[in-house]
Structure formats: C-alpha cells, structure tokens
Short mmCIF file of C-alpha atoms in Angstrom, two decimals:
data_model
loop_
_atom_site.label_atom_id
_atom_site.label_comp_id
_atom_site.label_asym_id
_atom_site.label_seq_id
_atom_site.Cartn_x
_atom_site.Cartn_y
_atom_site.Cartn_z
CA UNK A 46 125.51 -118.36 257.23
CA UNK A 47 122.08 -116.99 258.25
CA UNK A 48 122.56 -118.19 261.51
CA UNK A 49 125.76 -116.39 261.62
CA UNK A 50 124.30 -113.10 260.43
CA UNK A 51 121.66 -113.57 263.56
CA UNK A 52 124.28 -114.05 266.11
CA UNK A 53 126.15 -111.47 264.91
CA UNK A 54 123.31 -109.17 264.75
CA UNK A 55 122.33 -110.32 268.46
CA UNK A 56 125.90 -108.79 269.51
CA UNK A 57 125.14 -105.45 268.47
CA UNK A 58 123.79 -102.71 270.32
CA UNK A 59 120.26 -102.07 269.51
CA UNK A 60 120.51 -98.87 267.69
CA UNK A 61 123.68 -100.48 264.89
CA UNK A 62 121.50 -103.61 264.49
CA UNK A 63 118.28 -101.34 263.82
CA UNK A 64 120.02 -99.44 261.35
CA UNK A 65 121.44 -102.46 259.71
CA UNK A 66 117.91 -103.33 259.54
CA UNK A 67 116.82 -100.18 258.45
CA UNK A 68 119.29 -100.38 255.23
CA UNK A 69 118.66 -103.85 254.36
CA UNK A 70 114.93 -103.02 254.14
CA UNK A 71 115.46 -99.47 252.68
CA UNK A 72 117.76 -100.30 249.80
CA UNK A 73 115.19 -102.98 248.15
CA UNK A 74 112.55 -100.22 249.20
CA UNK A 75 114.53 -97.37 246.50
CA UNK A 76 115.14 -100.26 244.79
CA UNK A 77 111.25 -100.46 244.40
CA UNK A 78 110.87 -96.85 243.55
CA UNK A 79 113.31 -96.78 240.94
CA UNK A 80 111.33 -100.18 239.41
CA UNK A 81 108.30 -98.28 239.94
CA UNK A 82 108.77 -95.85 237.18
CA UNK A 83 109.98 -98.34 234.53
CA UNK A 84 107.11 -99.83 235.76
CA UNK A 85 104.62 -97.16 234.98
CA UNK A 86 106.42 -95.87 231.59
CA UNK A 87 106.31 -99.90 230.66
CA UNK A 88 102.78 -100.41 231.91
CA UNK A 89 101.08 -97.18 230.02
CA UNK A 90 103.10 -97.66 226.85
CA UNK A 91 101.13 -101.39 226.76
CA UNK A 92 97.76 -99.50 227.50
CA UNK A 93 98.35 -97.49 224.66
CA UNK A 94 99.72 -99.54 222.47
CA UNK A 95 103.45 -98.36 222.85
CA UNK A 96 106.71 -99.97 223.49
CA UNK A 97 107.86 -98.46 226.99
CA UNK A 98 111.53 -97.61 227.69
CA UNK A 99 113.20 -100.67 225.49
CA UNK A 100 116.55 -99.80 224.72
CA UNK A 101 118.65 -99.13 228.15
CA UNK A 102 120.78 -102.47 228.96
CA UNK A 103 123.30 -103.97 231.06
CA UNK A 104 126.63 -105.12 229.26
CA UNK A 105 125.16 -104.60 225.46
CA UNK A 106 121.85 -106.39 226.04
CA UNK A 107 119.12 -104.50 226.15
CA UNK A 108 117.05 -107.04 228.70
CA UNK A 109 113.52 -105.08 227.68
CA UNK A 110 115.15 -101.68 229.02
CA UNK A 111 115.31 -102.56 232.58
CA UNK A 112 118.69 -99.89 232.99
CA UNK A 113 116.64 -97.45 232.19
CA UNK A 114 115.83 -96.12 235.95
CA UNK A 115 119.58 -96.96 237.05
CA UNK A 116 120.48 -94.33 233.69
CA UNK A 117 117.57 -92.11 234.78
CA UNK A 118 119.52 -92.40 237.99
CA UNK A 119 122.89 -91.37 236.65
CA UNK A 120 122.17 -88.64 234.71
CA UNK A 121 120.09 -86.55 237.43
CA UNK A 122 122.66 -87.04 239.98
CA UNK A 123 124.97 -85.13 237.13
CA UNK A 124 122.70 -82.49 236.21
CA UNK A 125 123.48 -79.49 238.32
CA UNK A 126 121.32 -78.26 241.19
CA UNK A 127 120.18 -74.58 240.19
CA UNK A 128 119.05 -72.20 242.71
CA UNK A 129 117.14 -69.45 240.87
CA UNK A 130 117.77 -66.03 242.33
CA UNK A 131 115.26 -64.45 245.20
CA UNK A 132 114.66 -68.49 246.10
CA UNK A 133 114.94 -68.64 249.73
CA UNK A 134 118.17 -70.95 249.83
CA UNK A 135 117.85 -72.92 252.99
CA UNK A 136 114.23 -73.71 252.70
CA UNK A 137 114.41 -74.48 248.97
CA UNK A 138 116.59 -77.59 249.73
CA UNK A 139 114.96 -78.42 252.96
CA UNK A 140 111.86 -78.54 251.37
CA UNK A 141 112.76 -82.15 249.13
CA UNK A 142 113.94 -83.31 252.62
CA UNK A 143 110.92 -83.07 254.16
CA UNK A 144 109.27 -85.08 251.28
CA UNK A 145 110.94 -87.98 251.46
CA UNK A 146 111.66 -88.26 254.88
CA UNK A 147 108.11 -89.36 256.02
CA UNK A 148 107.53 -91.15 253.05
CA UNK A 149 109.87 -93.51 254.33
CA UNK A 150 109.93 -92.71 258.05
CA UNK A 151 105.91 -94.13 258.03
CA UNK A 152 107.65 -97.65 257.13
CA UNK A 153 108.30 -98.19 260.75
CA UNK A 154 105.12 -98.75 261.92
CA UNK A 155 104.29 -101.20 258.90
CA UNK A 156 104.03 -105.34 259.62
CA UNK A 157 105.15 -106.94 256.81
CA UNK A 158 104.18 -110.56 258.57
CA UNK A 159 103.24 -112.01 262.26
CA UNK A 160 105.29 -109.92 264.40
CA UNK A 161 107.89 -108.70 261.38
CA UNK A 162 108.08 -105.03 262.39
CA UNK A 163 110.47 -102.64 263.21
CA UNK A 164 108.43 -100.87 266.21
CA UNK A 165 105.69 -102.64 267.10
CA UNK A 166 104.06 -99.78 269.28
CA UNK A 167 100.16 -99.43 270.19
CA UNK A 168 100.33 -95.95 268.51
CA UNK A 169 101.05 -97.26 264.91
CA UNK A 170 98.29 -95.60 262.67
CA UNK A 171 98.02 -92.52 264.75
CA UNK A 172 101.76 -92.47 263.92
CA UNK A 173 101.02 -93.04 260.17
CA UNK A 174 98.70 -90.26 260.03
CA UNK A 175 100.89 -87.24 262.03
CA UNK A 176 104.18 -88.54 260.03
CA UNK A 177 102.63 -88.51 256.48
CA UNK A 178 100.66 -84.94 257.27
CA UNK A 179 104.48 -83.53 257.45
CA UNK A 180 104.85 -84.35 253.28
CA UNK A 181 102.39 -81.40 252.79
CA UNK A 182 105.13 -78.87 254.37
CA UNK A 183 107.10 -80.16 251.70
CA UNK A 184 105.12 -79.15 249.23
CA UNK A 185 103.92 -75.81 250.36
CA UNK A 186 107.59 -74.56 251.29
CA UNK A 187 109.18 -75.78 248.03
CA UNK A 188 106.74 -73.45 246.44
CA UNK A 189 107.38 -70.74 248.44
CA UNK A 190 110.82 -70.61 248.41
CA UNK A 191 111.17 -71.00 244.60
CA UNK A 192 109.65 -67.27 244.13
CA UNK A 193 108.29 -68.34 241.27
CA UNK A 194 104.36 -67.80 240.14
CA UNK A 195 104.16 -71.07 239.02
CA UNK A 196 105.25 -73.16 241.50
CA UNK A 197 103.32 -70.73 244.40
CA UNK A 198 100.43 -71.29 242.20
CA UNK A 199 101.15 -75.40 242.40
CA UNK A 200 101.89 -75.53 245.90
CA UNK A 201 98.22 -73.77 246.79
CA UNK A 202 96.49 -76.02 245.12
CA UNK A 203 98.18 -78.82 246.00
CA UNK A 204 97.85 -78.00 250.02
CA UNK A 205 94.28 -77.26 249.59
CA UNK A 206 93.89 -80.81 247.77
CA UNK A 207 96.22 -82.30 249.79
CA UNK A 208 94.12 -81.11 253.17
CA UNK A 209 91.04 -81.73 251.51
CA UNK A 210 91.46 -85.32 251.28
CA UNK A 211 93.27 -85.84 254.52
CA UNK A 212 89.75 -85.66 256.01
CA UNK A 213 88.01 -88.30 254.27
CA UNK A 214 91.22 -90.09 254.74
CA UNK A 215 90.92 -89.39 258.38
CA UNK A 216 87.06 -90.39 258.68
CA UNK A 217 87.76 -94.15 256.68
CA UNK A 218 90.61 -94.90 259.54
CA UNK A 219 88.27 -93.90 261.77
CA UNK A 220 86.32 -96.56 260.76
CA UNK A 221 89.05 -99.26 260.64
CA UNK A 222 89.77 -98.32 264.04
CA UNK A 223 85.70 -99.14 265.33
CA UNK A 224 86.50 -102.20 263.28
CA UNK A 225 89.80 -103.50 264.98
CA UNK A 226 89.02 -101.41 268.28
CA UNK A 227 93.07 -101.01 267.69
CA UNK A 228 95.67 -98.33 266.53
CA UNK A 229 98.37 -100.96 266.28
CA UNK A 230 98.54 -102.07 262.47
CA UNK A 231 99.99 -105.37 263.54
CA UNK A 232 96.71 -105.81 265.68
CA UNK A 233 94.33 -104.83 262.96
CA UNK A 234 95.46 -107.50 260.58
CA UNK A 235 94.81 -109.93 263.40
CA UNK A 236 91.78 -108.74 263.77
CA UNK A 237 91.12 -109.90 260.14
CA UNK A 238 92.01 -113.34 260.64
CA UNK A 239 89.65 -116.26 259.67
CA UNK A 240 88.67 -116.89 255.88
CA UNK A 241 88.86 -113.57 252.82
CA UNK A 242 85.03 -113.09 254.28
CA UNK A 243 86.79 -111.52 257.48
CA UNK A 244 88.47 -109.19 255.35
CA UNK A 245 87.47 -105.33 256.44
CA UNK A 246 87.05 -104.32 252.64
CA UNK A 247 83.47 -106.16 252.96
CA UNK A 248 81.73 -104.66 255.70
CA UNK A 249 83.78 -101.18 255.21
CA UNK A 250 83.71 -101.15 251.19
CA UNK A 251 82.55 -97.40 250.77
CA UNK A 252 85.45 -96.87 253.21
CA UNK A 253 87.57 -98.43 251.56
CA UNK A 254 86.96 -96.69 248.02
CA UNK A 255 87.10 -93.25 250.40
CA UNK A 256 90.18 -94.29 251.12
CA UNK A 257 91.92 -95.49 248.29
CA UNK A 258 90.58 -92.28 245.85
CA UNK A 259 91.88 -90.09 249.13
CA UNK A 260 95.57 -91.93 248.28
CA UNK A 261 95.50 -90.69 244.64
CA UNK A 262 94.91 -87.32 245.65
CA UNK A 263 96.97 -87.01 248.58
CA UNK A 264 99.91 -88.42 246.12
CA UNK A 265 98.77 -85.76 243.48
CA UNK A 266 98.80 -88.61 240.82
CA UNK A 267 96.12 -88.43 238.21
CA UNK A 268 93.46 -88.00 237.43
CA UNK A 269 94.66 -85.48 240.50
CA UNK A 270 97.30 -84.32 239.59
CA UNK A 271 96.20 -80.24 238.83
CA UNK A 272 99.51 -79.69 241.38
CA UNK A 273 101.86 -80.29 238.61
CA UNK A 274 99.24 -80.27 235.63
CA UNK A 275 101.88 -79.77 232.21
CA UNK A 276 99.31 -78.13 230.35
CA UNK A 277 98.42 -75.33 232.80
CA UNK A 278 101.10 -74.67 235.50
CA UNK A 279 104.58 -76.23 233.72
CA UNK A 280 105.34 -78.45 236.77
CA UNK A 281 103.24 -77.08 239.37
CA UNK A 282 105.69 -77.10 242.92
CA UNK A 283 108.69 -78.06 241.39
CA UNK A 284 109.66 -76.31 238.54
CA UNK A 285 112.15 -74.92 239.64
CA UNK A 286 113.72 -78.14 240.56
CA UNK A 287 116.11 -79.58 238.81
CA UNK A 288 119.04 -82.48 239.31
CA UNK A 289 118.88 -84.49 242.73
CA UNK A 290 116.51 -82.14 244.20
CA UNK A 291 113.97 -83.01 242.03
CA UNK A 292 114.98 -86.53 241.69
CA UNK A 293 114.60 -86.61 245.98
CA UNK A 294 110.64 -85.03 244.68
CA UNK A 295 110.49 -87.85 242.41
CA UNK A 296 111.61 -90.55 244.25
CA UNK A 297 109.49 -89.32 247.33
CA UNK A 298 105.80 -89.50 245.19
CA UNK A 299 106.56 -93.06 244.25
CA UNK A 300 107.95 -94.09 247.99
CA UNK A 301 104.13 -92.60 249.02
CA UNK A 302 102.40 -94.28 246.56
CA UNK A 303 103.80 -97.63 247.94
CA UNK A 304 103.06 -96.28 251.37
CA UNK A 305 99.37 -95.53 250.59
CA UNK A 306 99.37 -98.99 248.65
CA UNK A 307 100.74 -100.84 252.08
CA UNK A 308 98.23 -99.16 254.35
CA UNK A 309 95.35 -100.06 251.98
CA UNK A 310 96.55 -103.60 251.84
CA UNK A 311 97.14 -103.81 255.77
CA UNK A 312 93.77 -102.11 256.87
CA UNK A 313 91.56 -103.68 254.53
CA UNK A 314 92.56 -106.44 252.62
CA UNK A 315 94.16 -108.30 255.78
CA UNK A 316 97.93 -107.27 255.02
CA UNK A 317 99.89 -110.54 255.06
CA UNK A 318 96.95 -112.87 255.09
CA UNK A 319 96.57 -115.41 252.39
CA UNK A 320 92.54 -114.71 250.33
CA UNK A 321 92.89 -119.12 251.38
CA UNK A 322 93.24 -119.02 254.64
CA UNK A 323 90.47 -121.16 256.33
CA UNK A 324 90.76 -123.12 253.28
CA UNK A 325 92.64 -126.47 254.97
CA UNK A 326 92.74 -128.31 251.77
CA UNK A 327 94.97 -125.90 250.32
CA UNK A 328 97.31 -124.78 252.77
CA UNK A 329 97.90 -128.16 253.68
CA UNK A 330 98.87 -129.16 250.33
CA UNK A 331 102.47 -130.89 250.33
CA UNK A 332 104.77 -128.54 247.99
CA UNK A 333 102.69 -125.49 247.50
CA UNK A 334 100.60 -125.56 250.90
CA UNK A 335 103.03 -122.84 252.66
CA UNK A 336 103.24 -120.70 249.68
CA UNK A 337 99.32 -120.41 249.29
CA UNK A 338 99.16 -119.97 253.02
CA UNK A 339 99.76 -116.33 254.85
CA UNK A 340 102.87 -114.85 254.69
CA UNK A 341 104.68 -111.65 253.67
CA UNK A 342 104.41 -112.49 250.02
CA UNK A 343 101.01 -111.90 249.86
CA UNK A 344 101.40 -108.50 251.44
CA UNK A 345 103.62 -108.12 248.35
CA UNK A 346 100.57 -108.97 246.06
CA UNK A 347 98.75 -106.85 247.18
CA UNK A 348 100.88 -103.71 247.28
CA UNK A 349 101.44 -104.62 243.55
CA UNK A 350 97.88 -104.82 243.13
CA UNK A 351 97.13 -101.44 243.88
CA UNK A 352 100.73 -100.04 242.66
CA UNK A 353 98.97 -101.52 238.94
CA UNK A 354 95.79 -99.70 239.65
CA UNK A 355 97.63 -96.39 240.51
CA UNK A 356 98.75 -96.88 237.17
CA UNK A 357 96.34 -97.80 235.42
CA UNK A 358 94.00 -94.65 236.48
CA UNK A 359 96.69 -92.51 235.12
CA UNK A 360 96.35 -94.12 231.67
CA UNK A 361 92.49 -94.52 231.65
CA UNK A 362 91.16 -91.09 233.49
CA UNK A 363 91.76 -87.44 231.89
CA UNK A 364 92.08 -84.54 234.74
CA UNK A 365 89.62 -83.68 237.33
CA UNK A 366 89.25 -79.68 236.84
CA UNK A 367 90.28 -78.30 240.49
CA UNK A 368 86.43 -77.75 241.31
CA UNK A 369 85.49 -80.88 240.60
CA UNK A 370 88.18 -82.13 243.29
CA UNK A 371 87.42 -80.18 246.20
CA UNK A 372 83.53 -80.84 245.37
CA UNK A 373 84.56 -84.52 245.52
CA UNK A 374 86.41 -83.89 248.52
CA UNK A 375 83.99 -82.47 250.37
CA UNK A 376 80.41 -82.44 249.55
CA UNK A 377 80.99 -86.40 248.53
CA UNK A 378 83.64 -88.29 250.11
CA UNK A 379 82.85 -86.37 253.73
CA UNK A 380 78.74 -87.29 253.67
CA UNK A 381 79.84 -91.01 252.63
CA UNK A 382 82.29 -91.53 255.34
CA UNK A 383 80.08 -89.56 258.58
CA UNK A 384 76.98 -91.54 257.68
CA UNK A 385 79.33 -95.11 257.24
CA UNK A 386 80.67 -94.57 260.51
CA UNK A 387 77.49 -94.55 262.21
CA UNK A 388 76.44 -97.57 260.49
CA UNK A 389 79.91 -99.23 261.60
CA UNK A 390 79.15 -97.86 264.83
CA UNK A 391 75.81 -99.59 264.84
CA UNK A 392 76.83 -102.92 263.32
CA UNK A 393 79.88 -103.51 265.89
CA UNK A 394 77.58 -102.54 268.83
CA UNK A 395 75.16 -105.13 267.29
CA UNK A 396 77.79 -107.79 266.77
CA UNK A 397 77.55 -108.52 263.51
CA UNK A 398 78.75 -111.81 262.72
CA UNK A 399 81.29 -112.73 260.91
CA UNK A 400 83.43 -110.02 261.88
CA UNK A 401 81.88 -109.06 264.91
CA UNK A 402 80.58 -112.29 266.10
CA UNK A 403 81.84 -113.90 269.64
CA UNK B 101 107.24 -99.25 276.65
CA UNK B 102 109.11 -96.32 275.81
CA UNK B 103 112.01 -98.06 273.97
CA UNK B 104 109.72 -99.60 271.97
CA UNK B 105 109.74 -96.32 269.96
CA UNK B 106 113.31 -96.11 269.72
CA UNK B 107 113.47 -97.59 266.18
CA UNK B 108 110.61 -94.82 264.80
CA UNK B 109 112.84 -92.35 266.18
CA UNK B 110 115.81 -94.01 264.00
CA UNK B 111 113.72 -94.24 261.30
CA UNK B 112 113.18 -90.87 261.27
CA UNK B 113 116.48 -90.22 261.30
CA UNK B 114 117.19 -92.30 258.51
CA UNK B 115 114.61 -90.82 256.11
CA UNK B 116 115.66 -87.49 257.08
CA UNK B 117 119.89 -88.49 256.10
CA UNK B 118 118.62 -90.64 252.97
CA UNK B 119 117.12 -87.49 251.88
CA UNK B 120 120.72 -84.89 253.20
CA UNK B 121 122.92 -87.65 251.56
CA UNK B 122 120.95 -87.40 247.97
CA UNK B 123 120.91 -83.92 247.68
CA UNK B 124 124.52 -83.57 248.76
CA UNK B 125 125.51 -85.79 246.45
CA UNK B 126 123.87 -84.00 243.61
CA UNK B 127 125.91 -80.58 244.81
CA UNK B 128 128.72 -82.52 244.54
CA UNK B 129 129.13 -84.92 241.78
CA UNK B 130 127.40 -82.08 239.67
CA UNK B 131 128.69 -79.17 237.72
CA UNK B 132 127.99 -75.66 238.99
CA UNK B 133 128.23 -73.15 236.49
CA UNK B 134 125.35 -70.53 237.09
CA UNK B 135 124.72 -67.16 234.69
CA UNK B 136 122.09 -64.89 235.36
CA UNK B 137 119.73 -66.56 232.16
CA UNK B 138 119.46 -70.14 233.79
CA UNK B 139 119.10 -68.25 237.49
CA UNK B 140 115.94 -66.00 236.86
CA UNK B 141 112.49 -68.03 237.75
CA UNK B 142 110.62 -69.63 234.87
CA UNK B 143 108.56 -67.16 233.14
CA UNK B 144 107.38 -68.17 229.53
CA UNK B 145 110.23 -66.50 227.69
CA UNK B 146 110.24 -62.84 229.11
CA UNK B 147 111.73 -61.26 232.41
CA UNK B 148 110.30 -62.02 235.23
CA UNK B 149 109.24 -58.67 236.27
CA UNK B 150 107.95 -59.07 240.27
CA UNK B 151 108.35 -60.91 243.16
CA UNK B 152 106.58 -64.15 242.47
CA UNK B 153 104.87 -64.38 246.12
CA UNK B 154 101.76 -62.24 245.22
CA UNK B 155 98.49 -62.35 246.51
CA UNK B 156 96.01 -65.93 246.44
CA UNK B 157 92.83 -66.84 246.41
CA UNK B 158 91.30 -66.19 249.97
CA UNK B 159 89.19 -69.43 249.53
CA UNK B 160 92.63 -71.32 250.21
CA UNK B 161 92.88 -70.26 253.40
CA UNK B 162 89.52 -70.92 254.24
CA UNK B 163 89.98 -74.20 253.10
CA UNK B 164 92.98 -74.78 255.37
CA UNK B 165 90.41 -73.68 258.60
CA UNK B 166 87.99 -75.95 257.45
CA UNK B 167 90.57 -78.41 257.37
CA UNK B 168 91.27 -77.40 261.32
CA UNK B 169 88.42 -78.40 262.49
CA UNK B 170 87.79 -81.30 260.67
CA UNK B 171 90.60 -83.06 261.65
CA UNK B 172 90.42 -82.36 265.11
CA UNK B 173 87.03 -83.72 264.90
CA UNK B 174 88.80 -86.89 263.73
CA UNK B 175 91.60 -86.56 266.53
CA UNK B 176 88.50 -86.38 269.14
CA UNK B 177 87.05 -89.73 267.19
CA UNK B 178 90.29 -92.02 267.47
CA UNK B 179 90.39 -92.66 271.12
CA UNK B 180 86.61 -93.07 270.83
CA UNK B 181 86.85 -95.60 268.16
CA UNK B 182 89.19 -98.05 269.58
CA UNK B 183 87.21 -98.12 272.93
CA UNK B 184 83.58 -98.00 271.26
CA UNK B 185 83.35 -102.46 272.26
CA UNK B 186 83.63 -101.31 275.56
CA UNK B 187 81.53 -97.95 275.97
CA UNK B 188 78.37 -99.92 274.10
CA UNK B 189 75.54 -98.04 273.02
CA UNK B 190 75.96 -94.83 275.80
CA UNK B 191 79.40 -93.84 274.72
CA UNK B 192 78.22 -94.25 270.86
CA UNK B 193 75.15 -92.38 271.21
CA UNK B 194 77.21 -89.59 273.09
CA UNK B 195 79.34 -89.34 270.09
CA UNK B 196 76.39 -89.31 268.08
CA UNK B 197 75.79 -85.90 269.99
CA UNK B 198 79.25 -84.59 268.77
CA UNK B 199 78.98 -85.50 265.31
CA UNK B 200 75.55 -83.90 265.04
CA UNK B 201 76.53 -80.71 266.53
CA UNK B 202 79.97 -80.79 263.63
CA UNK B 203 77.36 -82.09 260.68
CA UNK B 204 75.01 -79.08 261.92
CA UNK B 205 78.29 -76.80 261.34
CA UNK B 206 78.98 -78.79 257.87
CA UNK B 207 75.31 -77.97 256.82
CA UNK B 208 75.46 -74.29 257.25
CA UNK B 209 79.08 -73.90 256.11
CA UNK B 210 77.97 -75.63 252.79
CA UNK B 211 74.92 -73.79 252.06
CA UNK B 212 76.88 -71.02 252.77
CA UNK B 213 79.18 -71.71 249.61
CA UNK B 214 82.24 -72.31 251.19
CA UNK B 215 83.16 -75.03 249.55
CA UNK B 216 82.07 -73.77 246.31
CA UNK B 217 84.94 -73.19 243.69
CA UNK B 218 83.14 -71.79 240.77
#
C-alpha cells in the first residue's frame, strides 16, 4: 500500500506531488491548531482548578469535550462576516490573509527529521525571518482598515511590540548562525549532533531565553498581549472581526505559536535529536532502542514542550503594562544579546570544546 | 539550485489559498443580513461620531526607525556569522568595529529618551 502511494507519487509531476505533500502535512497541521485551543482552555481550567470545555461530544458521548474546537469550528464558519461601514473593504479581508499565510508558508523551510523537508535550500532561516516579518502587515492593515479607534489603537501597539522584539529575535539567530556557521535549519541540527551536551541551549542559554520571551511577544500572547488586552482596548486589532475572518486571526496566532515553538526546538534544543543520543546502551535496546533514539517524534516533544509553556505563562503571569514591554525590549533583551554575541564570537574563534572542538 | 525553491514558492501559494478558501467560505455558508446598528464601528454604546484614523503617538513611528536600523544591522551580521570559522579573529574584530560604532548610536539614542514610554 505504502509502496504504492510512493510509486504513484513518483509519477507525478513535481508541483501535484508537492501539493499532495503540502495537504497531507497541512491538514494534521489545522488539525493541531484547532487541538491547540482545547488544549489551552483544558490546560488553564486545571491550573485553576476548573473543568475546561467538558461537554461537546461525538455521537452522544461526551469523550472529555474533545468536539468542542470542531463546534467552535462550525459555528464561526455560520456567523456572518460584517463589514462595518467606512472599513476599507479590500484591505479589511486581505488583511486575515496575510496572517495566516506566512504562518504556514514558514513550514517549508522546517526539517522535521534527517533530510524530511519540503525545500531543503541554504537560505532556510533567512527565509524564516523575511516570511514571518510579513504577519505584522497583517496586523497593522486590519487595524487600519476597520476605521475603528480601537482596533487603530491595537494595531499601533501591536507593530511597535511586534518590531520591538523582532530585534532581539534577530540578534539570538544571529548567534545560532556563529554557532552552526549555517542558514540551512537542516544543517544547524547537524551541527548539534553528539550527546544533549552538544545541544546549542547550553553555550547560547541567554539566547535562547531572548529568544523564546521574543516568541511570546511577537505572537502577542500573554503576559504580552496589550494588542488585544479585554480590559482596555475590547479586542485590540480585531474587533471588528467577526465569523471566518476572525476565525482565519485565530487560527493564524496558534499556527505561529507552533511555528515559534518549532524554530526554538530546531535551533536550540537539536530539533529531531533524541536528549540519548550518544547513549549506546539505550538506543541499542531491543524493543524500545529506535523509539528512544532520534527521530521526528522527538521534534514533536519538544514543540509540545514549549506549546505547554506558552500556556502555562498565560495562566501564571498578569499583563506587562506597554512600558514595561518596550523597556524589556530594548534597554534589556538588546544589551543581553550584543554583549552574548561577542562572547559567542570569542568562544567559536577559541574552539571551545564540546561544541567547537575539532 | 534554483528549483530547489520551487516548493517555498508553492507553499506560499498554499498558505495564501488556505487563507482565500476560509474566508470565502465564511461569505458563503453565512447569512448576510446587514442594518446600519450592527454596521457602525464599535464605540461603547454611542455613535461613533469621527473618522476613527486620528492622530498617534509620534513615539510609534520613531520606534518603527529605530527598528530600521536595527535590523539592517542584523541583515549586515548574517552573512558575517555563517563565515566567522573562516574569517578568524580579523573579520571578528572588524565587526567588532561595526557593532561599536551601532552600540555608540544605541548609547546616545537611549540617554536621549527615546525609548522611554512614560
């Protein structure tokens, strides 16, 4: 059967067999998404002590509420679309298009095991970085075509935030690439290989915490999340959304908070790597050897990992006031990164062993 | 080489149709039954009574030059990064140069009070 499916798939020209490819990895992607919120609503209802969605079902059983995102589903794509009046209509329902689109456009680039890609080009986080600067157009035009004061108000602080943290974001690659000395992703995870001591997160840790902070804020999520804060601004950019063009909103902060998670996982916890590789007791082991050895399910750990903590700050941290952000932004997270670079610089020109070594 | 990049620009494509096909699908399977009530921007309860696009903060756009420069500071570093095994120590004190002339810049921009938001 596989086999067959291969062939098959061999026939085709190259552009029907990479969208074929393209759905079968996008559908368990939205799939993901729509998870991802059942996942959060079930997640902070346990950290505070609540139930979570419980009652949604399929065929009469309710199955701990796990319809409720395919219902959430439903009932947006039946709630009608309203365009308020002096909303600029084209740009207005461009602007959810350009949201999603390189959330899931920056998939391309992403390894998901050895050689498991779908363009495996040398220009892969430079890619990464130009495609997911587009989401902030998204933002900023949605707010200005909505002509409302809210979500103008939303949209300029969200850009400014969003900008903000694209530099520290910026300087931590920066130091990933000194580290791998390469922009393809599928590269830098090689350039990991050996034991969970050759990890990046060790010698790049502040880097790494640059980074990951820079991924709440760039998603808006809290503690963040003054974009769309309820209590001050209603919904911040998207008020005026409502139906499947805010469900395309919706959908497109989730898809980048798996993106950020991916990249995180790839650049500095060794992507598909097993934490026991090196370890040739254990991946020899007869049954359970190839499952504690490397291999795309432990990129799927990860991503989980840091989908949980994304969560989890939500339900732990209150707000950062706006100040507080861009101070954090840049009189922090800027002076952290510049002076870690030069001491990456330093330690790869010194070859510091293990990750430098010969 | 070049066909290499053929899937990113499907990709691309795909994200872009994902996105056309959802919202099309919302104008379609939904109702459409607009009054002048549910039309008018959200206001808290009275009439919205100017055009929302007024004046911002000019701090925003200041913000948004800072930005400017800062990333193509970190354009200028990428190349420099991925090479920096080969250059050794006279390509990474050169760079040293350029990021002490841009930390200079950071210095007086900051004791300036442009990033302060009070």
């Amino acid at each position: 059967m596989i086999d067959w499916v291969i062939t098959t798939l061999g026939h085709l020209p190259v552009v029907v067999r990479t969208v074929i490819l393209i759905a079968l990895f996008l559908i368990p992607l939205m799939l993901s998404v729509a998870y991802l919120t059942y996942a959060e609503r079930k997640i902070i209802g346990a950290m505070q002590v609540r139930m979570g969605p419980n009652r949604v079902g399929f065929f009469g059983f309710s199955l701990w509420g796990l319809g409720q995102p395919i219902a959430d589903a439903v009932k947006l794509m039946f709630k009608e679309i309203i365009i308020p009046t002096g909303a600029n209509k084209y740009l207005f329902i461009i602007s959810p298009i350009l949201s999603i689109a390189p959330a899931l456009a920056a998939w391309a680039v992403i390894p998901f095991d050895k050689g498991v890609v779908f363009a495996d080009i040398n220009a892969g986080l430079l890619y990464v970085l130009a495609v997911t600067s587009i989401g902030v157009y998204g933002v900023i035009i949605a707010g200005w075509a909505s002509n409302s004061k809210y979500a103008l108000l939303g949209a300029m602080r969200s850009a400014a935030q969003i900008v903000a943290y694209e530099i520290a974001m910026g300087f931590a690659l920066v130091g990933v690439l000194m580290a791998a000395g390469s922009l393809n992703l599928g590269e830098i995870v090689a350039a990991q290989k050996g034991n969970i001591g050759h990890w990046f997160v060790w010698p790049l840790l502040p880097l790494f915490v640059v980074y990951f902070i820079s991924g709440v804020a760039e998603t808006n999520r809290a503690p963040f999340d003054v974009a769309e804060g309820e209590s001050e601004i209603v919904a911040g950019f998207h008020v005026e959304y409502s139906g499947m063009a805010f469900a395309v909103f919706f959908l497109a902060e989730y898809a980048n908070m798996i993106l950020i998670s991916g990249l995180a996982s790839i650049l500095f916890l060794g992507g598909w790597l097993s934490p026991l590789a090196g370890w040739d007791a254990a991946t020899t082991l007869p049954l359970i050897g190839p499952i504690l050895d490397s291999g795309v399910h432990w990129l799927l750990i990860k991503i989980s990992f840091f989908l949980f903590v994304f969560l989890w700050l939500r339900a732990t941290f209150p707000r950062y006031r706006y100040d507080q952000i861009m101070r954090l932004g840049w009189k922090v997270f800027i002076p952290i990164t510049i002076v870690w670079l030069i001491v990456v610089g330093i330690a790869v020109l010194a070859k510091l062993p293990p990750w430098w070594g010969a | 080489m070049l066909e290499n990049y053929l899937p990113v620009l499907i990709f691309i494509c795909v994200g872009l149709l994902v996105g056309t096909v959802m919202i099309a699908l919302g104008f379609v399977l939904a109702p459409h039954k607009p009054d002048s009530e549910k039309l008018s921007p959200y206001e808290c309860g009275f009439e919205a009574f100017e055009d929302a696009r007024m004046k911002f903060d000019v701090r925003y756009y200041l913000v948004a030059i800072l930005f400017i420069i800062f990333d193509l500071e970190i354009a200028f570093l990428f190349p420099w990064a991925i090479v920096l095994k080969d250059i050794g120590l006279f390509g990474f004190l050169a760079m040293l140069v350029f990021l002490g002339i841009l930390v200079v810049g950071f210095v007086y921009e900051w004791k300036k009070g442009a990033l302060e938001w009070e």
